[in-house]
XYZ file of C-alpha atoms in Angstrom:
557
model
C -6.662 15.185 -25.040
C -4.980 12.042 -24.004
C -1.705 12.455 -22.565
C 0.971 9.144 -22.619
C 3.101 8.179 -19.677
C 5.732 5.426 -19.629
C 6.343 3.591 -16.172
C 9.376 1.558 -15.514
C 7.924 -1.052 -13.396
C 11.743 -2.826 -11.551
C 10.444 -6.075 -10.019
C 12.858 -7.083 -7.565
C 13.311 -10.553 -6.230
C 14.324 -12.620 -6.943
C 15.654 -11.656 -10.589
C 15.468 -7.779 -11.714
C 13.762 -6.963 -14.512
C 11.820 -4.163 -16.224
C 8.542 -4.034 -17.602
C 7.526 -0.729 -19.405
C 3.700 0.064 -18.592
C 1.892 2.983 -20.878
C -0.692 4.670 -19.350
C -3.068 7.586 -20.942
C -3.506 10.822 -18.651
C -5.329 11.456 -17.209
C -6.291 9.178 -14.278
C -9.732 9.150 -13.267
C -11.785 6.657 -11.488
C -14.299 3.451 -12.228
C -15.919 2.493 -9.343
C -13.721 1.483 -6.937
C -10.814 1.409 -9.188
C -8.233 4.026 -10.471
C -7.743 3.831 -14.229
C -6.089 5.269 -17.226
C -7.651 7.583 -19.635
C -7.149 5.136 -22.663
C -10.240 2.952 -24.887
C -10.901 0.687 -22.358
C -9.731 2.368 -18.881
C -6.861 0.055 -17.658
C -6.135 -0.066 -13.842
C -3.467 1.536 -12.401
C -2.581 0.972 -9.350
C -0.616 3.699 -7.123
C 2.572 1.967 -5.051
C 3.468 5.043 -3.968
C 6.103 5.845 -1.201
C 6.516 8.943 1.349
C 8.675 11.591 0.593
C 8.395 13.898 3.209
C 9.066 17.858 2.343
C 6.778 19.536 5.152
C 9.622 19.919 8.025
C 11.067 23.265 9.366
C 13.073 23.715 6.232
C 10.369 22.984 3.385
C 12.609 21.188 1.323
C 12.195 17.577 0.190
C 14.486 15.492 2.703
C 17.561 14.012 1.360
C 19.190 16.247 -0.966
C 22.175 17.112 0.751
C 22.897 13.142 1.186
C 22.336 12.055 -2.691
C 22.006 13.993 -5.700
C 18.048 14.466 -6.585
C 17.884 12.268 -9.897
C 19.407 9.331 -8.683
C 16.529 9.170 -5.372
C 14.113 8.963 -8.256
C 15.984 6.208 -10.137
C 16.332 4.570 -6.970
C 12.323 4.848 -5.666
C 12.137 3.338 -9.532
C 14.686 0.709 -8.926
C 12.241 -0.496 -5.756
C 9.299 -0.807 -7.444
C 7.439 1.820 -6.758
C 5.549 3.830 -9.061
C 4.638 6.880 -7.540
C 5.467 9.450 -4.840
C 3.196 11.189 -2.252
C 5.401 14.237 -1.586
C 4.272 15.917 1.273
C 4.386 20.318 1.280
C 3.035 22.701 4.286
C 0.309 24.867 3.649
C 2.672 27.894 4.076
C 4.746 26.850 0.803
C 1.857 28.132 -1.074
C 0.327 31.021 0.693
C 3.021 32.948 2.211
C 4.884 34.400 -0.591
C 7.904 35.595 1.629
C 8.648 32.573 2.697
C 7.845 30.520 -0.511
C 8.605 32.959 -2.975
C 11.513 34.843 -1.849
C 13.496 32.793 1.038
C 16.066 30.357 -0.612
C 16.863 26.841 0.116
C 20.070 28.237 0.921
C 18.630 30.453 3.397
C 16.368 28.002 4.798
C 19.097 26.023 6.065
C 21.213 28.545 7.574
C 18.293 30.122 9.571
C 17.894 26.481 11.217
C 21.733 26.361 11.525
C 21.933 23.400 9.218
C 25.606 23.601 7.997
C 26.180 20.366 7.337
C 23.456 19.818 5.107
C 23.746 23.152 3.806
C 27.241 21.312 2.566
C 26.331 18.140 1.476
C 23.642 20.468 -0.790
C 26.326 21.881 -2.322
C 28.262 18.644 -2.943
C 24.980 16.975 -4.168
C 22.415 19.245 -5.613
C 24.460 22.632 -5.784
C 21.819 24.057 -8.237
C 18.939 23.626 -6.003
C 20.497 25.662 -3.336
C 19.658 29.412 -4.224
C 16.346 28.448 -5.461
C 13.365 29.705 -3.700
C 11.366 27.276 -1.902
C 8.653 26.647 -4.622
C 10.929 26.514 -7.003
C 13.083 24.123 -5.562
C 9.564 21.829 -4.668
C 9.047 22.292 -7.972
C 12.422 21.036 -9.207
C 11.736 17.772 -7.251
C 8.742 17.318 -8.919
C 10.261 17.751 -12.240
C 12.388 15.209 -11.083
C 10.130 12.394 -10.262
C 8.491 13.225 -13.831
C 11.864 12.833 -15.734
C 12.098 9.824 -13.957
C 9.118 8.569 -14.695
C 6.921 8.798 -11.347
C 3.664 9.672 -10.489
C 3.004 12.050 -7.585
C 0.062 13.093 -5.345
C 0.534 16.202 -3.932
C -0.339 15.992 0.003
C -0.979 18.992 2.223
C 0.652 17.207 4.890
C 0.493 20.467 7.830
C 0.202 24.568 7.545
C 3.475 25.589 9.283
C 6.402 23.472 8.300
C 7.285 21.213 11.170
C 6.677 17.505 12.254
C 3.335 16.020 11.901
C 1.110 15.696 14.416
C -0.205 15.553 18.061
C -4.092 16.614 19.170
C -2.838 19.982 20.304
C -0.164 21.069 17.624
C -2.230 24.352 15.947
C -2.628 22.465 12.616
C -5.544 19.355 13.328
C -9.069 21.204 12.145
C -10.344 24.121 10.556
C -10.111 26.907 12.963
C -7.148 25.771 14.916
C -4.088 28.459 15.156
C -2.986 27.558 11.899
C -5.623 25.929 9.924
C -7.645 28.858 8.497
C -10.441 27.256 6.543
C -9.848 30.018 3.689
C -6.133 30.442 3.614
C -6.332 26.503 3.355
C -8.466 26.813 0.155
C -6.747 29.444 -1.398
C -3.244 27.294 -0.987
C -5.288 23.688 -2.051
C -6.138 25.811 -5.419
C -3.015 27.790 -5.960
C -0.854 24.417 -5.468
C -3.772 22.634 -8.299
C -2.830 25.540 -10.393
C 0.489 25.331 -10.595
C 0.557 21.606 -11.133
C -2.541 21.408 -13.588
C -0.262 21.189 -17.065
C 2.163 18.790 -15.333
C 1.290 15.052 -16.546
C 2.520 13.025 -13.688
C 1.303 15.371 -10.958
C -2.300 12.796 -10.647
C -3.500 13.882 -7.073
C -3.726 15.894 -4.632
C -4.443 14.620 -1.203
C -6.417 17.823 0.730
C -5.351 17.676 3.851
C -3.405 15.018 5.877
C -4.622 13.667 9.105
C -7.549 15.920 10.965
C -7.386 15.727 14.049
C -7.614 16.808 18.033
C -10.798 18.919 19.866
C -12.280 20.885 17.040
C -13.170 18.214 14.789
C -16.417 17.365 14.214
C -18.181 15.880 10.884
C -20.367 18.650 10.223
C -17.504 20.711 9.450
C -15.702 18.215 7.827
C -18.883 17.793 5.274
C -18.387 22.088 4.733
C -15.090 22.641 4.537
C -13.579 19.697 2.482
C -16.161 19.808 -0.005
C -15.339 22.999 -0.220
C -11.707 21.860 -1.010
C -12.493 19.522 -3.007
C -14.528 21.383 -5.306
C -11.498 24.279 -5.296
C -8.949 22.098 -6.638
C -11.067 20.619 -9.372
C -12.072 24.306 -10.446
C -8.387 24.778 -11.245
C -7.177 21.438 -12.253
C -10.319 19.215 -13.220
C -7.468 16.671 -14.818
C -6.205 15.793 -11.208
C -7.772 13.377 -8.357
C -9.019 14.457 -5.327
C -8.302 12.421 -2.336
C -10.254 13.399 0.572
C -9.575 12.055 4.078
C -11.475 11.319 6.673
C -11.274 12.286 11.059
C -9.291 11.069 14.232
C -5.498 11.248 12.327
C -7.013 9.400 8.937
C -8.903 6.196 10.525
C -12.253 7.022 10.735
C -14.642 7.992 7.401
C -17.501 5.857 9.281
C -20.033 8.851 8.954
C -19.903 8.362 4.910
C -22.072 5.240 5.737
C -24.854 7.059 6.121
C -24.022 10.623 4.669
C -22.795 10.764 1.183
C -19.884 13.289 0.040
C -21.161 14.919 -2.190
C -19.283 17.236 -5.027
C -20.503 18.877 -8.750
C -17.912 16.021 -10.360
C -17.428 12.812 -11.265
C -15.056 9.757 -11.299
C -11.959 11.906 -9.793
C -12.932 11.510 -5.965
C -10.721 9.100 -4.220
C -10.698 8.396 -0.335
C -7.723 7.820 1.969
C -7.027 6.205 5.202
C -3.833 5.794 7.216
C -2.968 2.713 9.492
C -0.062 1.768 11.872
C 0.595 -1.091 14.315
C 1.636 1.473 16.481
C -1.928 3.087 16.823
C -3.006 -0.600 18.738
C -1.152 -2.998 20.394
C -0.436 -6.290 18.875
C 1.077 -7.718 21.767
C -0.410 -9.009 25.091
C -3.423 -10.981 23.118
C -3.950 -14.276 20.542
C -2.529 -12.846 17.023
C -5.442 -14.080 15.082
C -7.940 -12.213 17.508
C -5.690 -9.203 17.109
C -5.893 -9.537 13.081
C -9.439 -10.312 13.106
C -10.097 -7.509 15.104
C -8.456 -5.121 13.338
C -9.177 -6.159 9.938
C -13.307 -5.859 11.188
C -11.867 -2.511 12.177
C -10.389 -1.248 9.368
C -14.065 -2.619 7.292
C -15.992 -0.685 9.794
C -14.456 2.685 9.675
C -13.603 2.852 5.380
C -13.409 -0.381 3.760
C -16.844 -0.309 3.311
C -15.992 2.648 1.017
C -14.788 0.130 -1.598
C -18.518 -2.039 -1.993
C -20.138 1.894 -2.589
C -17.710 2.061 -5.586
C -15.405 4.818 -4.621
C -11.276 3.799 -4.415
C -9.913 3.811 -1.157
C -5.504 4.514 -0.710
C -4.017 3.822 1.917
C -1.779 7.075 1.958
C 0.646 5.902 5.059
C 1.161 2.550 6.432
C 4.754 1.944 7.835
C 6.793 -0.137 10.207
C 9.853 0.132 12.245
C 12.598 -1.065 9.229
C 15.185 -2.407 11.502
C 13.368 -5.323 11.832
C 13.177 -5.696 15.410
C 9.775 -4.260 16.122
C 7.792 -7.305 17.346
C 4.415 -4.805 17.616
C 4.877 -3.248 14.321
C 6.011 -6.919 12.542
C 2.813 -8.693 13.417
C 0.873 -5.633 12.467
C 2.346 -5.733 8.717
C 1.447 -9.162 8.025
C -1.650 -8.675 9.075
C -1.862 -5.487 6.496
C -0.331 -7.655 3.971
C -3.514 -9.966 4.169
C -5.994 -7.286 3.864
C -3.885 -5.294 1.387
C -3.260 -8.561 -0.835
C -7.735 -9.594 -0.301
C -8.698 -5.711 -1.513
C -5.936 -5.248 -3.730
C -5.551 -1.635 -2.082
C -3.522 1.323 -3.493
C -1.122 2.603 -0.696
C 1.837 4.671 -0.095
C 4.459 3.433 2.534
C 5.946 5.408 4.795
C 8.276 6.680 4.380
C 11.441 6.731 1.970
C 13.165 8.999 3.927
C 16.792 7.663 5.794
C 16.975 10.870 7.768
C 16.036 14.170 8.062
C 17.819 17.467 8.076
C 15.719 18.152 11.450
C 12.916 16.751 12.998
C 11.568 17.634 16.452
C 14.604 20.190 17.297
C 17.073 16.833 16.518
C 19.697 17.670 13.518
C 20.334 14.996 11.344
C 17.504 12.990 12.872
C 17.980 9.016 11.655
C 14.536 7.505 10.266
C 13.965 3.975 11.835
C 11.110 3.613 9.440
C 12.658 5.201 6.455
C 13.017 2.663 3.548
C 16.433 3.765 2.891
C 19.364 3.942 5.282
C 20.720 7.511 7.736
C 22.816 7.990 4.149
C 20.341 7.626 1.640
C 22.441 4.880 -0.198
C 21.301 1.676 0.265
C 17.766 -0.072 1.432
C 17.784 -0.394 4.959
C 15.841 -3.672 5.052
C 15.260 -5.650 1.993
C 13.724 -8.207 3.154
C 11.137 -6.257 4.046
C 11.214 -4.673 0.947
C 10.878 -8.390 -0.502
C 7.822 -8.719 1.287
C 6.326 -5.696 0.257
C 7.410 -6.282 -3.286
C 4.194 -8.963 -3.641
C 1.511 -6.166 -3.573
C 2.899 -3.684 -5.909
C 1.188 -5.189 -8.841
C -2.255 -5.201 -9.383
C -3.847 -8.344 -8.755
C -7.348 -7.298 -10.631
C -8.908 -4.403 -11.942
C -10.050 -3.422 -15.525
C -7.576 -3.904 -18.084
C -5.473 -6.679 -16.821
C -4.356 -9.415 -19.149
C -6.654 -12.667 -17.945
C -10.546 -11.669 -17.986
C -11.581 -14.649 -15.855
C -10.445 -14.203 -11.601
C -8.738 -16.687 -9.971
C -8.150 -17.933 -6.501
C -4.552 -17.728 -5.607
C -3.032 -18.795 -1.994
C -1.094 -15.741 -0.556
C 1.292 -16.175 2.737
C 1.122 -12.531 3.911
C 4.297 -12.823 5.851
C 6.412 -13.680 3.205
C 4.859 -11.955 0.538
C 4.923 -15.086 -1.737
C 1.935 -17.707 -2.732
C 1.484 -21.219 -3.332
C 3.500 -22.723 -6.412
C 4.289 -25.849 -8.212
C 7.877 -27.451 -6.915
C 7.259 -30.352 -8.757
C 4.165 -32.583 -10.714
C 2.597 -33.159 -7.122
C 4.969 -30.671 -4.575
C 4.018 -27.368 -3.749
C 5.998 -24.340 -2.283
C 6.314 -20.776 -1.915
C 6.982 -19.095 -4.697
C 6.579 -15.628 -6.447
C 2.849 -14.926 -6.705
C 3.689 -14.462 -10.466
C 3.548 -17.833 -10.809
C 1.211 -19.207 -8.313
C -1.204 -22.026 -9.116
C -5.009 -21.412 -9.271
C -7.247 -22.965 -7.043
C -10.801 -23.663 -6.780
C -12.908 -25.067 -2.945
C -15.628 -27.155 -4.012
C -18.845 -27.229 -2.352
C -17.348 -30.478 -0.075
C -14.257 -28.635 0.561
C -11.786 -30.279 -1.543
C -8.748 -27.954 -2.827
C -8.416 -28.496 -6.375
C -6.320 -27.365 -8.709
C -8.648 -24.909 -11.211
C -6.498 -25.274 -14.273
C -6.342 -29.231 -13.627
C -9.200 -30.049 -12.093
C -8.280 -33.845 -11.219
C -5.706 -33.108 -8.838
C -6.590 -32.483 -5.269
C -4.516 -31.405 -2.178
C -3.947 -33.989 0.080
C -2.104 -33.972 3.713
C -0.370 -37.117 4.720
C 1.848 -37.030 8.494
C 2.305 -34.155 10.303
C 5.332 -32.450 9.177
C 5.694 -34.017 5.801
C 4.733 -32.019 2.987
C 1.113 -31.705 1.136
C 0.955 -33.964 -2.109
C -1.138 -32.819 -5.644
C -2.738 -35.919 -6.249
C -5.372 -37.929 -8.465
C -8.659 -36.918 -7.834
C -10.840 -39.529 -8.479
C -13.336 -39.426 -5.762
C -13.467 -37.342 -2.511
C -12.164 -40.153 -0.074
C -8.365 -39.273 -2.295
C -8.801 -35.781 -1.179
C -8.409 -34.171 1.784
C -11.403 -31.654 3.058
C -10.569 -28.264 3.684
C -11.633 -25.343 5.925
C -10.800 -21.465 7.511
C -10.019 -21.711 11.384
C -8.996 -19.002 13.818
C -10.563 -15.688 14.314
C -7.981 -14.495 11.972
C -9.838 -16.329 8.735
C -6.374 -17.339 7.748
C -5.569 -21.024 8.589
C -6.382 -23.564 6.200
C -7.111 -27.067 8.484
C -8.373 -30.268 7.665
C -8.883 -33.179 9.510
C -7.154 -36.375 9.580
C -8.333 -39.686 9.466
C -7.203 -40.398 12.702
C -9.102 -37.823 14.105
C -6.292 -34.947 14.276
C -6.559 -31.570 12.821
C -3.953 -30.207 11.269
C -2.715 -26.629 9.093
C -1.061 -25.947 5.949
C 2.331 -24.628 7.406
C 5.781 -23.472 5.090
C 8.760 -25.596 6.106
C 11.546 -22.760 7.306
C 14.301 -24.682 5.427
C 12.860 -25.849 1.777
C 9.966 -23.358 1.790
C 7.477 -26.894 1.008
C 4.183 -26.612 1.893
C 3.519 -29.029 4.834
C 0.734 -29.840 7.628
C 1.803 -29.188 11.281
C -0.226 -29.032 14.394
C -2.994 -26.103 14.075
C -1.449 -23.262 16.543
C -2.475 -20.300 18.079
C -6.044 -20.773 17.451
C -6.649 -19.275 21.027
C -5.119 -17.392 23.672
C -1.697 -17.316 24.503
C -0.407 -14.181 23.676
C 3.351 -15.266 22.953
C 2.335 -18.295 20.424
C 2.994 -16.947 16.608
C 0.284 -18.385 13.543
C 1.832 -16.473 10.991
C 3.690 -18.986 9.449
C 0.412 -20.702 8.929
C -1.788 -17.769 7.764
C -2.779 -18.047 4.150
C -4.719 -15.858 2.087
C -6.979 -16.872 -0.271
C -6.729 -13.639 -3.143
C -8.827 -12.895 -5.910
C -6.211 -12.845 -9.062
C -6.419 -11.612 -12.823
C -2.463 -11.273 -13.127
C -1.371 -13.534 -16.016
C 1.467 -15.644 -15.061
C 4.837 -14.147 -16.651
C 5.762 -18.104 -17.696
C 4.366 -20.827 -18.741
C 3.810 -24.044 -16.752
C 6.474 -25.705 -16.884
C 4.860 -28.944 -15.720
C 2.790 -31.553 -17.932
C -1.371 -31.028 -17.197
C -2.352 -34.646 -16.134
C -4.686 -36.308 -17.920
C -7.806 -38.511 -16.309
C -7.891 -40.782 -18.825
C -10.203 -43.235 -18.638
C -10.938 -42.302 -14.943
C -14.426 -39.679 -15.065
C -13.358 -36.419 -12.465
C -16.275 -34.960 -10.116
C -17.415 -31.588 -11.568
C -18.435 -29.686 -8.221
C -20.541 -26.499 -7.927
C -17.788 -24.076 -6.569
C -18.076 -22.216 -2.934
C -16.507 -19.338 -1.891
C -13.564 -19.699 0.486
């Protein structure tokens, strides 16, 4: 039986509005895509954001700073549609401490006054609930407010997650009894499986440290897997893979292989942290990483199975050089696959984390207080990928090319007739790269892209032969720099100007060592797009007239 779910989809810059989305329950998969259970299976696409509840207290982090309804209107109010809300194994296997010990309790065992107060000023009906009740409360919560979650069994004893050594990386380690883990996978599925908005449950968050090894992986999460759907067939299972979430290489050759269908989902995790992005040429980094990231799951995606990326995060003050070339990097690849992901994390601060009370979040979307975003521009950026670009379902049937400047999070628009800028990707043009590497409009195939000086912006113009158009290719090792040659002999890159956000030609850079030189002004991603624009062109299509337009076999960029 098809159950309805309405979510309120806040687009943020650089005008708020709200679009209302209806999807049928439950979610299941098509190929490589998640979709809805309605006639024709519509995409939807989780934009999901951390909220961790897996620390020494069990309790979802935050409620003694804001009251618990208004962090769901506010994870609404960013854009996202979904939580992945994080729970130790021990929440559902030790009744004593699940069943019996209060929130209240919790608190004051860990000598947490001050949050035991702000509890009381905040959520004051949460506080002499037991543990599961109150994780239960929360997700109540997120469903009043209109949020998908996916459950994640984040650790077994409630503390900070992770190092190699920590008791809770692989089946058999001090705390990760294969069994006791099965029995908590299905009693957590069971007591979600009647809950619409509860979609997922991720098994088992990053394996790790000496134990691991793949033929136990193969045992022991299919034998999770197949537990939770016993219980809760309705719900996906999203199975991750070795080395803290990076690596599900061995699926190349080795199918997973489970009694059901079109509910398995795969998961990876990836920081800038894990790899330095310093001391090298950024587009080698990119490139490298992005070959990386193909290697060890992406390939997941051409064998038709989905593939979330359940944590990717940077340092929100803004300041993180490492972690700020890693994200527009992700943004490329994110923006290319049109990924589902989950960005960690939403939390400000934490009651306590790693024997530090009040513990302040540097990559928590919200600030220490939990009252405002702690970085919107990065939230800005983000804002660009938490639409689907394609999928079944969407509006337009026939894909696009769209241009997509991952370190902005906007694409190539119209400014004008024949000026282009950055703009939301809601309204970007469509382009097409014929076989002699003209840029062409696709809508209005008689205008071309042509660059003029260095430094001056790129001109739509008349395309009545290839000597008005300028040719067009991918340099770098990072795939992302659009070049073309002058007729004097120069080459030259489409570049944004910093102060009218035109699209103009400058000097190719970075296309080889030096370490401190930064392209990413000058990447641009060329995106596979079935949005429908949410205007109309506002600009007059030219007309040839009497002049006859070259109709080119297209190439792929």
């Amino acid at each position: 039986m098809e159950r309805f779910f309405f979510i309120s989809v806040f687009l943020l810059f650089p005008l708020f509005f709200i679009m209302n989305i209806t999807f049928a329950f439950p979610l299941s998969t098509d190929s490589r895509w998640i979709v809805d259970d309605g006639n024709k299976g519509r995409r939807v696409k989780l934009t999901c954001v951390n909220w961790p509840s897996h620390l020494e207290t069990a309790v979802a982090e935050g409620l003694s700073k804001q009251p618990l309804d208004s962090i769901g209107a506010k994870i609404v109010s960013m854009g996202f549609n979904c939580v992945r809300l994080t729970w130790p194994l021990y929440l559902a296997t030790d009744e004593s401490f699940s069943g019996i010990m209060t929130v209240r309790q919790s608190l004051r065992k860990l000598g947490l006054l001050e949050a035991l107060s702000g509890f009381q000023a905040n959520n004051p009906y949460i506080l002499d609930l037991p543990l599961i009740k109150a994780f239960q409360e929360v997700v109540s919560s997120l469903g009043k407010n209109r949020l998908l979650v996916i459950l994640d069994n984040h650790i077994s004893q409630p503390g900070w997650c992770c190092n190699d050594n920590d008791g809770n990386g692989f089946f058999g380690d001090r705390y990760l009894n294969p069994q006791l883990w099965i029995r908590g996978l299905k009693n957590m599925a069971t007591m979600f499986a009647n809950v619409s908005n509860v979609v997922g449950m991720s098994l088992r968050n990053e394996l790790r440290g000496p134990k691991q090894n793949i033929k136990d992986w193969y045992k022991y999460m299919r034998e999770g897997a197949e537990a939770v759907h016993s219980v809760n067939p309705n719900i996906l299972v999203i199975v991750s893979g070795l080395n803290y979430e990076t690596d599900l290489s061995f699926l190349r050759d080795k199918p997973f292989e489970v009694t059901f269908r079109r509910k398995l989902v795969f998961e990876i995790h990836w920081y800038g942290f894990w790899s330095s992005w310093e001391g090298d040429n950024l587009n080698k980094i990119c490139g490298r990483e992005t070959e990386n990231i193909m290697k060890m799951s992406g390939f997941l995606l051409e064998k038709g199975f989905p593939l979330f990326v359940s944590e990717f995060g940077i340092d929100q003050r803004g300041n993180n050089v490492n972690d700020n070339r890693f994200l527009s990097c992700f943004m490329a690849l994110a923006a290319d696959l049109d990924l589902d992901w989950a960005l960690w994390t939403l939390a400000g601060s934490y009651y306590i984390r790693e024997k530090t009370i009040g513990y302040d979040e540097t990559y928590g979307v919200l600030d220490w207080s939990w009252s405002s975003i702690r970085n919107s521009t990065i939230l800005q950026m983000i804002s660009a990928i938490q639409s689907p670009f394609r999928g079944p379902g969407l509006m337009e049937t026939h894909p696009k090319k769209i241009i997509f400047h991952p370190s902005t999070g906007l694409c190539i628009v119209r400014k004008s007739l024949f000026q282009l800028k950055l703009g939301s990707c809601d309204r970007s043009e469509s382009f097409r790269l014929s076989s002699q590497r003209v840029l062409s409009l696709a809508e209005e195939k008689i205008l071309c892209l042509k660059a003029y000086e260095k430094g001056k912006s790129v001109k739509l113009r008349l395309y009545f032969s290839e000597s008005y158009c300028s040719r067009w290719k991918l340099l770098s090792e990072s795939k992302m720099q659009l070049s073309s040659i002058k007729k004097n002999g120069e080459s030259v890159c489409l570049d944004v100007d910093s102060d009218s956000n035109n699209i103009v030609t400058k000097s190719c850079k970075c296309l080889e060592g030096d370490a401190s030189c930064d392209p990413k002004s000058q990447w641009f991603k060329v995106v596979t797009s079935m949005r429908s624009r949410f205007r109309a062109n506002p600009f007059p299509r030219v007309s040839p007239h009497s002049k006859t337009f070259l109709q080119e076999p297209l190439s792929v960029f």
